[in-house]
GROMACS .gro file of C-alpha atoms in nm:
model
  191
    1MET     CA    1   2.407  -4.435   1.190
    2SER     CA    2   2.560  -4.611   0.888
    3LYS     CA    3   2.323  -4.907   0.926
    4TYR     CA    4   2.033  -4.663   0.877
    5SER     CA    5   2.158  -4.570   0.532
    6GLU     CA    6   2.083  -4.928   0.423
    7HIS     CA    7   1.717  -4.906   0.529
    8THR     CA    8   1.443  -4.841   0.276
    9ASP     CA    9   1.220  -4.537   0.310
   10HIS     CA   10   0.941  -4.764   0.429
   11GLU     CA   11   1.160  -4.910   0.704
   12LEU     CA   12   1.285  -4.566   0.807
   13LEU     CA   13   0.927  -4.442   0.826
   14GLY     CA   14   0.836  -4.732   1.058
   15LEU     CA   15   1.131  -4.648   1.284
   16LEU     CA   16   1.043  -4.278   1.273
   17LYS     CA   17   0.687  -4.352   1.388
   18ARG     CA   18   0.835  -4.520   1.694
   19GLY     CA   19   1.036  -4.203   1.768
   20ASP     CA   20   1.376  -4.316   1.638
   21ASP     CA   21   1.592  -4.002   1.609
   22ASN     CA   22   1.848  -4.174   1.390
   23ALA     CA   23   1.579  -4.273   1.139
   24PHE     CA   24   1.473  -3.910   1.120
   25LYS     CA   25   1.835  -3.801   1.069
   26GLN     CA   26   1.874  -4.052   0.787
   27ILE     CA   27   1.554  -3.929   0.617
   28TYR     CA   28   1.680  -3.573   0.656
   29ASP     CA   29   2.023  -3.658   0.513
   30ARG     CA   30   1.867  -3.849   0.226
   31TYR     CA   31   1.610  -3.587   0.123
   32SER     CA   32   1.704  -3.239   0.249
   33GLY     CA   33   1.946  -3.167  -0.039
   34PRO     CA   34   1.719  -3.280  -0.325
   35LEU     CA   35   1.415  -3.114  -0.162
   36PHE     CA   36   1.610  -2.790  -0.128
   37LEU     CA   37   1.700  -2.795  -0.500
   38PHE     CA   38   1.338  -2.873  -0.587
   39ALA     CA   39   1.218  -2.585  -0.367
   40VAL     CA   40   1.470  -2.342  -0.521
   41ARG     CA   41   1.345  -2.433  -0.870
   42LYS     CA   42   0.988  -2.369  -0.758
   43LEU     CA   43   1.044  -2.055  -0.550
   44LYS     CA   44   1.346  -1.896  -0.721
   45ASN     CA   45   1.467  -1.792  -0.377
   46GLU     CA   46   1.720  -1.987  -0.168
   47GLN     CA   47   1.611  -1.849   0.170
   48ASP     CA   48   1.247  -1.934   0.104
   49ALA     CA   49   1.357  -2.280  -0.016
   50ARG     CA   50   1.556  -2.338   0.307
   51ASP     CA   51   1.257  -2.227   0.514
   52VAL     CA   52   1.020  -2.458   0.325
   53VAL     CA   53   1.247  -2.762   0.365
   54GLN     CA   54   1.293  -2.687   0.733
   55GLU     CA   55   0.917  -2.653   0.783
   56ILE     CA   56   0.853  -2.981   0.602
   57PHE     CA   57   1.096  -3.168   0.828
   58VAL     CA   58   0.959  -3.001   1.143
   59VAL     CA   59   0.608  -3.113   1.043
   60LEU     CA   60   0.738  -3.463   0.963
   61TRP     CA   61   0.894  -3.489   1.310
   62ASN     CA   62   0.596  -3.341   1.494
   63LYS     CA   63   0.345  -3.566   1.316
   64ARG     CA   64   0.563  -3.878   1.304
   65ARG     CA   65   0.337  -4.089   1.525
   66GLU     CA   66   0.014  -4.028   1.333
   67LEU     CA   67   0.172  -4.023   0.987
   68ASP     CA   68  -0.003  -4.266   0.751
   69LEU     CA   69   0.132  -4.238   0.400
   70TYR     CA   70  -0.063  -4.376   0.108
   71SER     CA   71   0.226  -4.305  -0.125
   72SER     CA   72   0.601  -4.325  -0.089
   73LEU     CA   73   0.791  -4.109   0.159
   74SER     CA   74   0.961  -3.942  -0.134
   75SER     CA   75   0.627  -3.851  -0.297
   76TYR     CA   76   0.495  -3.723   0.035
   77LEU     CA   77   0.797  -3.497   0.091
   78TYR     CA   78   0.804  -3.358  -0.264
   79LYS     CA   79   0.428  -3.301  -0.258
   80SER     CA   80   0.464  -3.121   0.075
   81VAL     CA   81   0.731  -2.889  -0.071
   82HIS     CA   82   0.516  -2.832  -0.380
   83ASN     CA   83   0.209  -2.743  -0.171
   84ARG     CA   84   0.407  -2.515   0.060
   85ALA     CA   85   0.555  -2.337  -0.244
   86LEU     CA   86   0.204  -2.284  -0.381
   87ASN     CA   87   0.096  -2.137  -0.048
   88ILE     CA   88   0.390  -1.897  -0.061
   89PHE     CA   89   0.297  -1.792  -0.416
   90VAL     CA   90  -0.063  -1.728  -0.315
   91HIS     CA   91   0.051  -1.531  -0.010
   92ARG     CA   92   0.291  -1.327  -0.223
   93LYS     CA   93   0.018  -1.262  -0.480
   94TYR     CA   94  -0.223  -1.129  -0.217
   95GLN     CA   95   0.055  -0.939  -0.044
   96THR     CA   96   0.162  -0.779  -0.373
   97SER     CA   97  -0.200  -0.702  -0.457
   98TYR     CA   98  -0.254  -0.548  -0.113
   99ILE     CA   99   0.064  -0.340  -0.140
  100ARG     CA  100  -0.034  -0.214  -0.486
  101SER     CA  101  -0.381  -0.131  -0.364
  102PHE     CA  102  -0.240   0.052  -0.063
  103GLU     CA  103   0.010   0.243  -0.280
  104ASP     CA  104  -0.273   0.344  -0.516
  105TYR     CA  105  -0.479   0.458  -0.218
  106LEU     CA  106  -0.192   0.661  -0.077
  107GLU     CA  107  -0.113   0.813  -0.413
  108LYS     CA  108  -0.474   0.912  -0.476
  109TYR     CA  109  -0.561   1.040  -0.132
  110ALA     CA  110  -0.224   1.195  -0.056
  111GLN     CA  111  -0.258   1.389  -0.379
  112ASP     CA  112  -0.614   1.488  -0.285
  113ALA     CA  113  -0.496   1.592   0.061
  114ASP     CA  114  -0.212   1.796  -0.091
  115GLU     CA  115  -0.454   1.967  -0.327
  116LEU     CA  116  -0.698   2.041  -0.044
  117LEU     CA  117  -0.419   2.183   0.167
  118MET     CA  118  -0.299   2.396  -0.122
  119GLN     CA  119  -0.655   2.517  -0.187
  120LYS     CA  120  -0.696   2.604   0.180
  121GLU     CA  121  -0.368   2.795   0.185
  122LEU     CA  122  -0.460   2.978  -0.134
  123THR     CA  123  -0.805   3.063   0.004
  124ASP     CA  124  -0.642   3.196   0.321
  125ILE     CA  125  -0.405   3.414   0.115
  126ILE     CA  126  -0.693   3.548  -0.097
  127ASP     CA  127  -0.905   3.618   0.213
  128HIS     CA  128  -0.610   3.801   0.368
  129GLU     CA  129  -0.567   4.017   0.057
  130ILE     CA  130  -0.942   4.089   0.048
  131ARG     CA  131  -0.923   4.209   0.411
  132LEU     CA  132  -0.651   4.455   0.304
  133LEU     CA  133  -0.881   4.623   0.047
  134PRO     CA  134  -1.027   4.964   0.141
  135GLU     CA  135  -1.337   4.918   0.357
  136LYS     CA  136  -1.612   5.020   0.107
  137MET     CA  137  -1.441   4.837  -0.179
  138ARG     CA  138  -1.406   4.526   0.038
  139GLU     CA  139  -1.774   4.539   0.135
  140VAL     CA  140  -1.887   4.566  -0.230
  141PHE     CA  141  -1.647   4.292  -0.339
  142VAL     CA  142  -1.753   4.048  -0.065
  143LEU     CA  143  -2.122   4.101  -0.145
  144SER     CA  144  -2.051   4.046  -0.515
  145ARG     CA  145  -1.815   3.750  -0.506
  146LYS     CA  146  -1.878   3.569  -0.180
  147GLU     CA  147  -2.250   3.629  -0.134
  148GLN     CA  148  -2.318   3.618  -0.509
  149MET     CA  149  -2.535   3.932  -0.509
  150SER     CA  150  -2.602   4.117  -0.835
  151HIS     CA  151  -2.477   4.472  -0.888
  152ARG     CA  152  -2.835   4.600  -0.860
  153GLU     CA  153  -2.891   4.419  -0.526
  154ILE     CA  154  -2.564   4.557  -0.385
  155ALA     CA  155  -2.650   4.911  -0.504
  156GLU     CA  156  -2.994   4.892  -0.337
  157ARG     CA  157  -2.853   4.747  -0.017
  158LEU     CA  158  -2.572   5.003   0.019
  159GLY     CA  159  -2.758   5.297  -0.131
  160ILE     CA  160  -2.506   5.357  -0.412
  161SER     CA  161  -2.532   5.347  -0.790
  162GLU     CA  162  -2.486   5.029  -0.994
  163GLN     CA  163  -2.199   5.202  -1.175
  164THR     CA  164  -2.021   5.258  -0.842
  165VAL     CA  165  -2.067   4.890  -0.757
  166LYS     CA  166  -1.930   4.789  -1.097
  167THR     CA  167  -1.631   5.023  -1.061
  168GLN     CA  168  -1.553   4.904  -0.706
  169VAL     CA  169  -1.565   4.536  -0.811
  170LYS     CA  170  -1.344   4.606  -1.113
  171ARG     CA  171  -1.087   4.793  -0.902
  172ALA     CA  172  -1.088   4.523  -0.633
  173LEU     CA  173  -1.022   4.255  -0.896
  174LYS     CA  174  -0.738   4.461  -1.044
  175ILE     CA  175  -0.575   4.507  -0.701
  176LEU     CA  176  -0.615   4.139  -0.615
  177ARG     CA  177  -0.476   4.031  -0.953
  178LEU     CA  178  -0.169   4.244  -0.898
  179ARG     CA  179  -0.115   4.126  -0.540
  180LEU     CA  180  -0.201   3.761  -0.598
  181GLY     CA  181  -0.069   3.713  -0.949
  182LEU     CA  182   0.280   3.611  -0.847
  183MET     CA  183   0.155   3.400  -0.554
  184ILE     CA  184  -0.094   3.209  -0.769
  185TYR     CA  185   0.168   3.158  -1.038
  186LEU     CA  186   0.414   3.020  -0.780
  187ALA     CA  187   0.145   2.802  -0.622
  188TYR     CA  188   0.064   2.661  -0.965
  189LEU     CA  189   0.432   2.584  -1.032
  190LEU     CA  190   0.479   2.415  -0.694
  191ARG     CA  191   0.187   2.173  -0.745
   0.00000   0.00000   0.00000
């Protein structure tokens, strides 16, 4: 192997094209260290740098027969590391962008889902408390608040006075405020 260390890059490349393992080993020994340092400076990450250098040498070995270099072997190897580092940066950029976008999506829609769930639970609690109102009061209240009927329309429909409707709605609201006040306050705090 020592005689290979005396060969020029051009000679080693010729031997490599013919499948000479020792020529490949000499190229690896000559360039793997400097390429690793170059990759670390570019990538700021030793593991990524090791991976890039390994990939470059795997490609060099796999394409050895059809390799036609128009520049020096050194230039080819450094350019390969540079290009691979750029690809990693682009991949990281898109990956980071995708992750941020996904986090934003989760934050927005998880919050919306939480709010919808809380609204549903609160609506269920309110409906439960409305069902506990006395029958006539409940009927007046539901017509007023859920069906959006005026006091006059409710009075005509049920055959009672507008004042009775007004009183029943007022009492229902007072009862619900008392029963739901603490629950709504707690629900607000737990948001």
